[in-house]
C-alpha cells in the first residue's frame, strides 16, 4: 500500500518546508528590525570624523562645521586629551557634570573601553592628542571585554550546524509524536476505501482519532454489499426473463416465417398478397435477429456468454463474412468493395471466431438496415500500431455529427427515426462494443470517407 508512505512523506515535506519558511521569515524580520537602528560601527566612525574635523590653530583648536554638525545631530560631546600631560585642552558640546579635566593612562584605557559618567565613549586619534566622543547615557551599550577564544571562533560553523540539526530532529520528533496516531488511523481507512472500490467487504477497526470515519466506512460497505446483492439478483432475474422470452418467441416466430415464405412462393396467390407475405417474412427475420441480439447482449452484459480464445485470421474471417452476405443479396442492392491491402493476407488475433463473425455481421446488417434504397459497403482489414483494425463503411445516408457524438459517448444509446418504426444504431452496435471489449479491444464510430457511416473494430494483435 503506497498511500500511507505517501501521506507520511507529504507530512515530512510539509514539516521541512514549514521549518525553512519559518527560518527565512525570522531572518527577514531580524534584518528588518536591525536596519531600523544605527549600525554598531557608527559611533566609532563619528569619532573619527570629528577628530578629522578638529584642527589646531595658533589660538587653540577649532572644529569645522561638519564636525559641529555631527555633534549637534547625535547630541554628543567631545574632549581632546593632550599627549603626555593628559590635560583636556579642548571640549565642545553638552559635557556632563563631573567630567575630569586630567586623565591618567589607566583612566584613558578605561574610557576607551567603557563609559565616562555613564556616557558611552569612543576614542579617535587627533592632532595633538586623543579625541574622546561621548554620547548621551543610554544611547549605546558597549561590551567592555571583547575577548574570544580562537578555538571557539573556529568551531562556530560546526556548532551552528549541530544546533540546526538538533533543532530539526527535535521538531521532527515532536511532529511525529503529534501526528503518529493520525497516521496510524489513516492506514486502515485507506485500505478500507481501496477495498470498497474493488467491491470487497470492509471492516475497519473503529478506534483512534478517526473512529467516526471508520464507522462510516463500515456502514457504507454494508450498504454497498446489500445493494450489490440486490442488483445481482435483479440482473439475474432480468437475464433469465430475457432468455425465457427469447426461447418462447422463437418457435411461433419460426412458424410465422415459414408460412410467410410459403405464401411468398405460392404462384396461385395474387401478387399483392405475395408482396405482403414477403414483407412479413422480412420483418419476422428482423424480429428474429433483434431477439437474438437482445439475448446475446444480455449474456454478454452479465458475463453469461462463454468466450473461446483461439488464433483467428481476421482477413479470412472478414472475407467469409463478406461472401456469406453477398450470397444473401441476389438483387445486388448492396455491393461490397474489398479494401484490404493485397500484401496483407494474414492478420492474426486471439479471439472467439463465432462472436467476431457475429460482430462483423451486425456491422454489415447495420449498413443494410439504414439504407433501404441500397448502398455500397466497404470492408477492409489493416495492421496499425500493434492492432488489427476491421473496418466496415458505407456510402449511404450516414449519421449527423450530433448522432455520431452521442453514439461515441453513450454505449446504450438508441436512435429511432421519426415514425419510430425501427431502431437505428442501437442494440447491434452495443453487441459489437461488448464483443470487442470481451477481446480487450474497442470500437471507433465515425463518418466514412465514402460519405456514409463507418465503424472500426480495434483488436490487439495475437500470435503471428
GROMACS .gro file of C-alpha atoms in nm:
model
  464
    1UNK     CA    1   0.000   0.000   0.000
    2UNK     CA    2   0.163   0.319  -0.124
    3UNK     CA    3  -0.088   0.568   0.016
    4UNK     CA    4   0.029   0.573   0.380
    5UNK     CA    5   0.402   0.615   0.295
    6UNK     CA    6   0.299   0.886   0.053
    7UNK     CA    7   0.098   1.053   0.329
    8UNK     CA    8   0.392   1.032   0.570
    9UNK     CA    9   0.623   1.171   0.303
   10UNK     CA   10   0.381   1.458   0.247
   11UNK     CA   11   0.378   1.530   0.622
   12UNK     CA   12   0.759   1.531   0.633
   13UNK     CA   13   0.780   1.755   0.325
   14UNK     CA   14   0.530   1.993   0.483
   15UNK     CA   15   0.734   1.995   0.804
   16UNK     CA   16   1.061   2.068   0.622
   17UNK     CA   17   0.908   2.341   0.407
   18UNK     CA   18   0.742   2.495   0.712
   19UNK     CA   19   1.072   2.494   0.902
   20UNK     CA   20   1.260   2.654   0.614
   21UNK     CA   21   0.990   2.916   0.566
   22UNK     CA   22   0.991   2.988   0.939
   23UNK     CA   23   1.369   3.035   0.944
   24UNK     CA   24   1.361   3.262   0.638
   25UNK     CA   25   1.078   3.470   0.782
   26UNK     CA   26   1.265   3.510   1.112
   27UNK     CA   27   1.583   3.615   0.933
   28UNK     CA   28   1.394   3.869   0.724
   29UNK     CA   29   1.219   4.008   1.033
   30UNK     CA   30   1.550   4.025   1.220
   31UNK     CA   31   1.721   4.212   0.937
   32UNK     CA   32   1.424   4.446   0.904
   33UNK     CA   33   1.432   4.532   1.272
   34UNK     CA   34   1.809   4.569   1.282
   35UNK     CA   35   1.818   4.806   0.986
   36UNK     CA   36   1.587   5.041   1.172
   37UNK     CA   37   1.870   5.122   1.413
   38UNK     CA   38   2.216   5.267   1.355
   39UNK     CA   39   2.491   5.010   1.290
   40UNK     CA   40   2.745   4.932   1.567
   41UNK     CA   41   3.030   5.098   1.375
   42UNK     CA   42   2.853   5.434   1.357
   43UNK     CA   43   2.986   5.576   1.692
   44UNK     CA   44   3.346   5.489   1.601
   45UNK     CA   45   3.318   5.643   1.256
   46UNK     CA   46   3.157   5.954   1.408
   47UNK     CA   47   3.452   5.984   1.646
   48UNK     CA   48   3.699   5.953   1.355
   49UNK     CA   49   3.506   6.212   1.153
   50UNK     CA   50   3.502   6.458   1.442
   51UNK     CA   51   3.877   6.403   1.502
   52UNK     CA   52   3.945   6.470   1.134
   53UNK     CA   53   3.734   6.787   1.150
   54UNK     CA   54   3.936   6.921   1.451
   55UNK     CA   55   4.239   7.134   1.356
   56UNK     CA   56   4.498   7.312   1.569
   57UNK     CA   57   4.518   7.689   1.530
   58UNK     CA   58   4.756   7.947   1.681
   59UNK     CA   59   4.495   8.042   1.936
   60UNK     CA   60   4.383   7.685   2.012
   61UNK     CA   61   4.171   7.421   1.841
   62UNK     CA   62   3.884   7.476   1.600
   63UNK     CA   63   3.611   7.229   1.491
   64UNK     CA   64   3.478   7.263   1.140
   65UNK     CA   65   3.108   7.299   1.057
   66UNK     CA   66   3.091   6.933   0.951
   67UNK     CA   67   3.227   6.820   1.289
   68UNK     CA   68   2.994   7.053   1.477
   69UNK     CA   69   2.705   6.918   1.272
   70UNK     CA   70   2.786   6.562   1.382
   71UNK     CA   71   2.780   6.666   1.747
   72UNK     CA   72   2.454   6.853   1.705
   73UNK     CA   73   2.288   6.568   1.512
   74UNK     CA   74   2.379   6.297   1.762
   75UNK     CA   75   2.360   6.507   2.082
   76UNK     CA   76   2.719   6.403   2.162
   77UNK     CA   77   3.004   6.590   2.325
   78UNK     CA   78   3.379   6.577   2.261
   79UNK     CA   79   3.701   6.641   2.451
   80UNK     CA   80   4.066   6.637   2.341
   81UNK     CA   81   4.320   6.489   2.584
   82UNK     CA   82   4.669   6.620   2.511
   83UNK     CA   83   4.954   6.380   2.457
   84UNK     CA   84   5.193   6.349   2.753
   85UNK     CA   85   5.013   6.574   3.002
   86UNK     CA   86   4.672   6.405   2.997
   87UNK     CA   87   4.509   6.751   3.021
   88UNK     CA   88   4.182   6.834   2.843
   89UNK     CA   89   4.289   7.107   2.604
   90UNK     CA   90   3.962   7.134   2.407
   91UNK     CA   91   3.599   7.045   2.457
   92UNK     CA   92   3.263   7.107   2.286
   93UNK     CA   93   2.906   7.000   2.336
   94UNK     CA   94   2.689   6.932   2.642
   95UNK     CA   95   2.952   6.786   2.876
   96UNK     CA   96   2.807   6.602   3.177
   97UNK     CA   97   2.888   6.734   3.521
   98UNK     CA   98   3.190   6.578   3.687
   99UNK     CA   99   3.393   6.522   3.370
  100UNK     CA  100   3.762   6.522   3.480
  101UNK     CA  101   3.997   6.766   3.320
  102UNK     CA  102   4.306   6.548   3.371
  103UNK     CA  103   4.338   6.177   3.284
  104UNK     CA  104   4.592   5.914   3.374
  105UNK     CA  105   4.678   5.626   3.140
  106UNK     CA  106   4.450   5.395   3.341
  107UNK     CA  107   4.159   5.637   3.305
  108UNK     CA  108   4.226   5.673   2.933
  109UNK     CA  109   4.228   5.295   2.893
  110UNK     CA  110   3.901   5.270   3.087
  111UNK     CA  111   3.710   5.535   2.894
  112UNK     CA  112   3.819   5.396   2.557
  113UNK     CA  113   3.680   5.056   2.656
  114UNK     CA  114   3.372   5.157   2.852
  115UNK     CA  115   3.190   5.457   2.985
  116UNK     CA  116   3.260   5.801   3.135
  117UNK     CA  117   2.996   5.929   3.378
  118UNK     CA  118   2.756   5.666   3.232
  119UNK     CA  119   2.812   5.810   2.887
  120UNK     CA  120   2.941   5.561   2.625
  121UNK     CA  121   3.272   5.698   2.494
  122UNK     CA  122   3.457   5.631   2.169
  123UNK     CA  123   3.819   5.738   2.107
  124UNK     CA  124   3.988   5.854   1.790
  125UNK     CA  125   4.343   5.984   1.723
  126UNK     CA  126   4.350   6.357   1.661
  127UNK     CA  127   4.615   6.623   1.604
  128UNK     CA  128   4.797   6.678   1.932
  129UNK     CA  129   4.618   6.415   2.138
  130UNK     CA  130   4.331   6.169   2.178
  131UNK     CA  131   3.978   6.278   2.093
  132UNK     CA  132   3.705   6.122   2.306
  133UNK     CA  133   3.349   6.137   2.169
  134UNK     CA  134   3.080   6.086   2.433
  135UNK     CA  135   2.713   6.004   2.362
  136UNK     CA  136   2.418   6.059   2.595
  137UNK     CA  137   2.369   5.798   2.865
  138UNK     CA  138   2.158   5.502   2.746
  139UNK     CA  139   2.217   5.562   2.377
  140UNK     CA  140   2.460   5.270   2.321
  141UNK     CA  141   2.555   4.951   2.501
  142UNK     CA  142   2.925   4.857   2.499
  143UNK     CA  143   3.076   4.516   2.555
  144UNK     CA  144   3.375   4.607   2.773
  145UNK     CA  145   3.570   4.279   2.748
  146UNK     CA  146   3.557   4.173   2.381
  147UNK     CA  147   3.784   3.870   2.413
  148UNK     CA  148   3.705   3.535   2.240
  149UNK     CA  149   3.875   3.201   2.238
  150UNK     CA  150   4.022   3.133   1.892
  151UNK     CA  151   3.918   2.767   1.907
  152UNK     CA  152   3.561   2.873   1.986
  153UNK     CA  153   3.553   3.105   1.687
  154UNK     CA  154   3.690   2.831   1.461
  155UNK     CA  155   3.420   2.590   1.586
  156UNK     CA  156   3.130   2.825   1.518
  157UNK     CA  157   3.030   2.665   1.181
  158UNK     CA  158   3.032   2.318   1.334
  159UNK     CA  159   2.842   2.434   1.642
  160UNK     CA  160   2.586   2.616   1.428
  161UNK     CA  161   2.533   2.311   1.204
  162UNK     CA  162   2.495   2.083   1.507
  163UNK     CA  163   2.247   2.324   1.658
  164UNK     CA  164   2.039   2.332   1.339
  165UNK     CA  165   2.039   1.951   1.308
  166UNK     CA  166   1.940   1.904   1.671
  167UNK     CA  167   1.657   2.154   1.634
  168UNK     CA  168   1.530   1.982   1.319
  169UNK     CA  169   1.540   1.642   1.491
  170UNK     CA  170   1.354   1.775   1.793
  171UNK     CA  171   1.089   1.938   1.573
  172UNK     CA  172   1.059   1.618   1.366
  173UNK     CA  173   1.016   1.400   1.675
  174UNK     CA  174   0.755   1.636   1.816
  175UNK     CA  175   0.575   1.632   1.480
  176UNK     CA  176   0.576   1.253   1.461
  177UNK     CA  177   0.455   1.221   1.817
  178UNK     CA  178   0.170   1.462   1.745
  179UNK     CA  179   0.066   1.303   1.414
  180UNK     CA  180   0.163   0.940   1.471
  181UNK     CA  181  -0.182   0.843   1.594
  182UNK     CA  182  -0.346   1.010   1.296
  183UNK     CA  183  -0.116   0.830   1.051
  184UNK     CA  184  -0.180   0.503   1.232
  185UNK     CA  185  -0.554   0.557   1.197
  186UNK     CA  186  -0.533   0.662   0.833
  187UNK     CA  187  -0.373   0.334   0.717
  188UNK     CA  188  -0.673   0.105   0.783
  189UNK     CA  189  -0.907   0.371   0.644
  190UNK     CA  190  -0.714   0.392   0.317
  191UNK     CA  191  -0.708   0.012   0.288
  192UNK     CA  192  -1.080   0.001   0.354
  193UNK     CA  193  -1.162   0.262   0.092
  194UNK     CA  194  -0.946   0.081  -0.164
  195UNK     CA  195  -1.127  -0.243  -0.083
  196UNK     CA  196  -1.461  -0.064  -0.130
  197UNK     CA  197  -1.351   0.036  -0.479
  198UNK     CA  198  -1.286  -0.334  -0.555
  199UNK     CA  199  -1.630  -0.429  -0.427
  200UNK     CA  200  -1.497  -0.621  -0.127
  201UNK     CA  201  -1.649  -0.635   0.219
  202UNK     CA  202  -1.477  -0.396   0.458
  203UNK     CA  203  -1.449  -0.378   0.835
  204UNK     CA  204  -1.220  -0.105   0.967
  205UNK     CA  205  -1.141  -0.108   1.342
  206UNK     CA  206  -1.348   0.169   1.498
  207UNK     CA  207  -1.092   0.316   1.734
  208UNK     CA  208  -0.850   0.605   1.747
  209UNK     CA  209  -0.893   0.964   1.641
  210UNK     CA  210  -1.078   0.871   1.322
  211UNK     CA  211  -1.320   0.620   1.473
  212UNK     CA  212  -1.627   0.806   1.341
  213UNK     CA  213  -1.494   0.796   0.985
  214UNK     CA  214  -1.412   0.424   1.025
  215UNK     CA  215  -1.769   0.360   1.138
  216UNK     CA  216  -1.899   0.547   0.832
  217UNK     CA  217  -1.678   0.337   0.603
  218UNK     CA  218  -1.810   0.017   0.764
  219UNK     CA  219  -2.170   0.129   0.722
  220UNK     CA  220  -2.103   0.224   0.360
  221UNK     CA  221  -1.955  -0.122   0.299
  222UNK     CA  222  -2.266  -0.290   0.441
  223UNK     CA  223  -2.496  -0.073   0.231
  224UNK     CA  224  -2.298  -0.134  -0.090
  225UNK     CA  225  -2.288  -0.509  -0.033
  226UNK     CA  226  -2.662  -0.517   0.026
  227UNK     CA  227  -2.730  -0.312  -0.286
  228UNK     CA  228  -2.489  -0.518  -0.495
  229UNK     CA  229  -2.664  -0.839  -0.389
  230UNK     CA  230  -2.999  -0.686  -0.480
  231UNK     CA  231  -2.865  -0.566  -0.815
  232UNK     CA  232  -2.718  -0.908  -0.894
  233UNK     CA  233  -3.048  -1.071  -0.804
  234UNK     CA  234  -3.240  -0.833  -1.030
  235UNK     CA  235  -2.986  -0.868  -1.311
  236UNK     CA  236  -3.004  -1.245  -1.294
  237UNK     CA  237  -3.383  -1.231  -1.297
  238UNK     CA  238  -3.380  -0.996  -1.596
  239UNK     CA  239  -3.130  -1.211  -1.785
  240UNK     CA  240  -3.335  -1.522  -1.716
  241UNK     CA  241  -3.653  -1.343  -1.824
  242UNK     CA  242  -3.493  -1.228  -2.149
  243UNK     CA  243  -3.361  -1.578  -2.218
  244UNK     CA  244  -3.702  -1.731  -2.144
  245UNK     CA  245  -3.895  -1.484  -2.360
  246UNK     CA  246  -3.644  -1.527  -2.641
  247UNK     CA  247  -3.684  -1.901  -2.626
  248UNK     CA  248  -4.064  -1.882  -2.615
  249UNK     CA  249  -4.084  -1.643  -2.911
  250UNK     CA  250  -3.854  -1.839  -3.140
  251UNK     CA  251  -4.099  -2.126  -3.207
  252UNK     CA  252  -4.406  -1.919  -3.308
  253UNK     CA  253  -4.184  -1.676  -3.494
  254UNK     CA  254  -4.030  -1.960  -3.694
  255UNK     CA  255  -4.382  -2.076  -3.785
  256UNK     CA  256  -4.476  -1.724  -3.899
  257UNK     CA  257  -4.161  -1.703  -4.110
  258UNK     CA  258  -4.224  -2.047  -4.261
  259UNK     CA  259  -4.586  -1.972  -4.355
  260UNK     CA  260  -4.488  -1.630  -4.489
  261UNK     CA  261  -4.211  -1.783  -4.702
  262UNK     CA  262  -4.455  -2.044  -4.838
  263UNK     CA  263  -4.715  -1.778  -4.923
  264UNK     CA  264  -4.443  -1.567  -5.089
  265UNK     CA  265  -4.355  -1.854  -5.321
  266UNK     CA  266  -4.715  -1.962  -5.388
  267UNK     CA  267  -4.776  -1.871  -5.753
  268UNK     CA  268  -5.153  -1.911  -5.716
  269UNK     CA  269  -5.179  -1.612  -5.482
  270UNK     CA  270  -5.227  -1.260  -5.615
  271UNK     CA  271  -4.910  -1.052  -5.644
  272UNK     CA  272  -5.034  -0.814  -5.373
  273UNK     CA  273  -5.062  -1.093  -5.115
  274UNK     CA  274  -4.724  -1.237  -5.215
  275UNK     CA  275  -4.561  -0.897  -5.156
  276UNK     CA  276  -4.732  -0.872  -4.819
  277UNK     CA  277  -4.609  -1.223  -4.731
  278UNK     CA  278  -4.254  -1.120  -4.833
  279UNK     CA  279  -4.281  -0.812  -4.606
  280UNK     CA  280  -4.399  -1.034  -4.319
  281UNK     CA  281  -4.105  -1.267  -4.376
  282UNK     CA  282  -3.851  -0.983  -4.384
  283UNK     CA  283  -3.990  -0.817  -4.075
  284UNK     CA  284  -4.007  -1.151  -3.896
  285UNK     CA  285  -3.643  -1.213  -3.984
  286UNK     CA  286  -3.559  -0.871  -3.846
  287UNK     CA  287  -3.752  -0.951  -3.531
  288UNK     CA  288  -3.566  -1.280  -3.500
  289UNK     CA  289  -3.233  -1.102  -3.539
  290UNK     CA  290  -3.342  -0.850  -3.278
  291UNK     CA  291  -3.435  -1.124  -3.032
  292UNK     CA  292  -3.101  -1.298  -3.092
  293UNK     CA  293  -2.919  -0.968  -3.042
  294UNK     CA  294  -3.112  -0.896  -2.723
  295UNK     CA  295  -3.034  -1.238  -2.582
  296UNK     CA  296  -2.666  -1.213  -2.673
  297UNK     CA  297  -2.639  -0.859  -2.533
  298UNK     CA  298  -2.791  -0.977  -2.207
  299UNK     CA  299  -2.549  -1.269  -2.182
  300UNK     CA  300  -2.250  -1.050  -2.266
  301UNK     CA  301  -2.352  -0.786  -2.015
  302UNK     CA  302  -2.382  -1.034  -1.729
  303UNK     CA  303  -2.080  -1.244  -1.833
  304UNK     CA  304  -2.302  -1.544  -1.912
  305UNK     CA  305  -2.161  -1.586  -2.262
  306UNK     CA  306  -1.852  -1.805  -2.279
  307UNK     CA  307  -1.573  -1.650  -2.487
  308UNK     CA  308  -1.348  -1.902  -2.658
  309UNK     CA  309  -0.993  -1.797  -2.733
  310UNK     CA  310  -0.804  -1.931  -3.034
  311UNK     CA  311  -0.586  -1.794  -3.313
  312UNK     CA  312  -0.802  -1.621  -3.577
  313UNK     CA  313  -0.702  -1.471  -3.911
  314UNK     CA  314  -0.904  -1.151  -3.926
  315UNK     CA  315  -0.860  -1.122  -4.306
  316UNK     CA  316  -1.005  -1.470  -4.369
  317UNK     CA  317  -1.280  -1.407  -4.109
  318UNK     CA  318  -1.391  -1.084  -4.279
  319UNK     CA  319  -1.371  -1.243  -4.624
  320UNK     CA  320  -1.602  -1.530  -4.521
  321UNK     CA  321  -1.849  -1.283  -4.369
  322UNK     CA  322  -1.849  -1.076  -4.689
  323UNK     CA  323  -1.901  -1.386  -4.907
  324UNK     CA  324  -2.189  -1.507  -4.688
  325UNK     CA  325  -2.353  -1.166  -4.716
  326UNK     CA  326  -2.310  -1.149  -5.094
  327UNK     CA  327  -2.483  -1.486  -5.122
  328UNK     CA  328  -2.787  -1.344  -4.940
  329UNK     CA  329  -2.810  -1.038  -5.169
  330UNK     CA  330  -2.918  -1.175  -5.509
  331UNK     CA  331  -3.053  -0.836  -5.620
  332UNK     CA  332  -2.708  -0.682  -5.559
  333UNK     CA  333  -2.858  -0.376  -5.389
  334UNK     CA  334  -2.559  -0.377  -5.153
  335UNK     CA  335  -2.239  -0.443  -5.350
  336UNK     CA  336  -1.925  -0.491  -5.136
  337UNK     CA  337  -1.588  -0.333  -5.215
  338UNK     CA  338  -1.282  -0.510  -5.067
  339UNK     CA  339  -1.034  -0.254  -4.927
  340UNK     CA  340  -0.780  -0.480  -4.759
  341UNK     CA  341  -0.424  -0.427  -4.892
  342UNK     CA  342  -0.312  -0.709  -5.123
  343UNK     CA  343   0.009  -0.752  -4.922
  344UNK     CA  344  -0.193  -0.828  -4.605
  345UNK     CA  345  -0.312  -1.187  -4.623
  346UNK     CA  346  -0.285  -1.270  -4.253
  347UNK     CA  347  -0.377  -1.052  -3.956
  348UNK     CA  348  -0.359  -1.280  -3.654
  349UNK     CA  349  -0.564  -1.212  -3.344
  350UNK     CA  350  -0.672  -1.420  -3.045
  351UNK     CA  351  -1.046  -1.449  -3.002
  352UNK     CA  352  -1.375  -1.629  -3.048
  353UNK     CA  353  -1.444  -1.666  -3.423
  354UNK     CA  354  -1.820  -1.707  -3.372
  355UNK     CA  355  -1.854  -1.388  -3.167
  356UNK     CA  356  -1.626  -1.193  -3.402
  357UNK     CA  357  -1.827  -1.314  -3.702
  358UNK     CA  358  -2.143  -1.201  -3.524
  359UNK     CA  359  -1.993  -0.856  -3.469
  360UNK     CA  360  -1.899  -0.825  -3.838
  361UNK     CA  361  -2.245  -0.948  -3.943
  362UNK     CA  362  -2.408  -0.684  -3.723
  363UNK     CA  363  -2.198  -0.409  -3.881
  364UNK     CA  364  -2.285  -0.523  -4.236
  365UNK     CA  365  -2.652  -0.561  -4.141
  366UNK     CA  366  -2.633  -0.214  -3.991
  367UNK     CA  367  -2.547  -0.076  -4.335
  368UNK     CA  368  -2.842  -0.263  -4.487
  369UNK     CA  369  -3.094  -0.152  -4.224
  370UNK     CA  370  -3.011   0.216  -4.262
  371UNK     CA  371  -3.007   0.228  -4.642
  372UNK     CA  372  -3.321   0.069  -4.777
  373UNK     CA  373  -3.256   0.220  -5.121
  374UNK     CA  374  -2.923   0.039  -5.138
  375UNK     CA  375  -2.562   0.142  -5.090
  376UNK     CA  376  -2.206   0.025  -5.144
  377UNK     CA  377  -2.041  -0.145  -4.847
  378UNK     CA  378  -1.665  -0.119  -4.800
  379UNK     CA  379  -1.485  -0.386  -4.594
  380UNK     CA  380  -1.118  -0.390  -4.502
  381UNK     CA  381  -0.852  -0.503  -4.256
  382UNK     CA  382  -0.528  -0.328  -4.169
  383UNK     CA  383  -0.249  -0.354  -3.912
  384UNK     CA  384  -0.166  -0.032  -3.732
  385UNK     CA  385   0.019   0.047  -3.408
  386UNK     CA  386   0.015  -0.312  -3.287
  387UNK     CA  387  -0.358  -0.355  -3.351
  388UNK     CA  388  -0.575  -0.526  -3.607
  389UNK     CA  389  -0.842  -0.290  -3.740
  390UNK     CA  390  -1.154  -0.440  -3.901
  391UNK     CA  391  -1.348  -0.164  -4.077
  392UNK     CA  392  -1.698  -0.160  -4.230
  393UNK     CA  393  -1.803   0.157  -4.421
  394UNK     CA  394  -2.088   0.253  -4.649
  395UNK     CA  395  -2.175   0.544  -4.877
  396UNK     CA  396  -2.534   0.566  -4.760
  397UNK     CA  397  -2.723   0.820  -4.553
  398UNK     CA  398  -2.478   0.803  -4.263
  399UNK     CA  399  -2.539   0.996  -3.940
  400UNK     CA  400  -2.524   1.358  -3.833
  401UNK     CA  401  -2.235   1.490  -3.626
  402UNK     CA  402  -2.459   1.512  -3.318
  403UNK     CA  403  -2.565   1.149  -3.360
  404UNK     CA  404  -2.202   1.039  -3.401
  405UNK     CA  405  -2.102   1.222  -3.082
  406UNK     CA  406  -2.386   1.063  -2.887
  407UNK     CA  407  -2.312   0.719  -3.029
  408UNK     CA  408  -1.945   0.751  -2.931
  409UNK     CA  409  -2.024   0.867  -2.578
  410UNK     CA  410  -2.327   0.661  -2.475
  411UNK     CA  411  -2.286   0.284  -2.523
  412UNK     CA  412  -2.658   0.207  -2.476
  413UNK     CA  413  -2.778   0.489  -2.699
  414UNK     CA  414  -3.052   0.410  -2.950
  415UNK     CA  415  -3.178   0.642  -3.220
  416UNK     CA  416  -3.520   0.590  -3.374
  417UNK     CA  417  -3.646   0.753  -3.690
  418UNK     CA  418  -3.936   0.993  -3.669
  419UNK     CA  419  -4.212   0.736  -3.715
  420UNK     CA  420  -4.041   0.502  -3.458
  421UNK     CA  421  -4.085   0.200  -3.687
  422UNK     CA  422  -3.732   0.066  -3.637
  423UNK     CA  423  -3.431   0.118  -3.413
  424UNK     CA  424  -3.121   0.273  -3.562
  425UNK     CA  425  -2.764   0.248  -3.442
  426UNK     CA  426  -2.868   0.081  -3.116
  427UNK     CA  427  -2.855  -0.278  -2.998
  428UNK     CA  428  -2.640  -0.403  -3.287
  429UNK     CA  429  -2.361  -0.155  -3.207
  430UNK     CA  430  -2.396  -0.234  -2.838
  431UNK     CA  431  -2.326  -0.601  -2.910
  432UNK     CA  432  -2.028  -0.505  -3.128
  433UNK     CA  433  -1.889  -0.300  -2.838
  434UNK     CA  434  -1.945  -0.585  -2.593
  435UNK     CA  435  -1.771  -0.837  -2.819
  436UNK     CA  436  -1.477  -0.601  -2.876
  437UNK     CA  437  -1.449  -0.535  -2.502
  438UNK     CA  438  -1.452  -0.909  -2.432
  439UNK     CA  439  -1.147  -0.935  -2.663
  440UNK     CA  440  -0.963  -0.641  -2.491
  441UNK     CA  441  -1.044  -0.421  -2.788
  442UNK     CA  442  -1.251  -0.114  -2.869
  443UNK     CA  443  -1.488   0.028  -3.131
  444UNK     CA  444  -1.444   0.352  -3.326
  445UNK     CA  445  -1.756   0.514  -3.477
  446UNK     CA  446  -1.745   0.799  -3.725
  447UNK     CA  447  -1.823   0.930  -4.070
  448UNK     CA  448  -1.698   0.732  -4.367
  449UNK     CA  449  -1.462   0.877  -4.625
  450UNK     CA  450  -1.715   0.747  -4.876
  451UNK     CA  451  -1.986   0.973  -4.735
  452UNK     CA  452  -2.179   0.734  -4.513
  453UNK     CA  453  -2.131   0.557  -4.180
  454UNK     CA  454  -1.808   0.396  -4.056
  455UNK     CA  455  -1.737   0.153  -3.771
  456UNK     CA  456  -1.394   0.007  -3.691
  457UNK     CA  457  -1.327  -0.282  -3.452
  458UNK     CA  458  -0.980  -0.242  -3.299
  459UNK     CA  459  -0.832  -0.562  -3.157
  460UNK     CA  460  -0.480  -0.634  -3.025
  461UNK     CA  461  -0.263  -0.849  -3.249
  462UNK     CA  462  -0.217  -1.206  -3.131
  463UNK     CA  463   0.017  -1.487  -3.237
  464UNK     CA  464   0.198  -1.426  -3.564
   0.00000   0.00000   0.00000
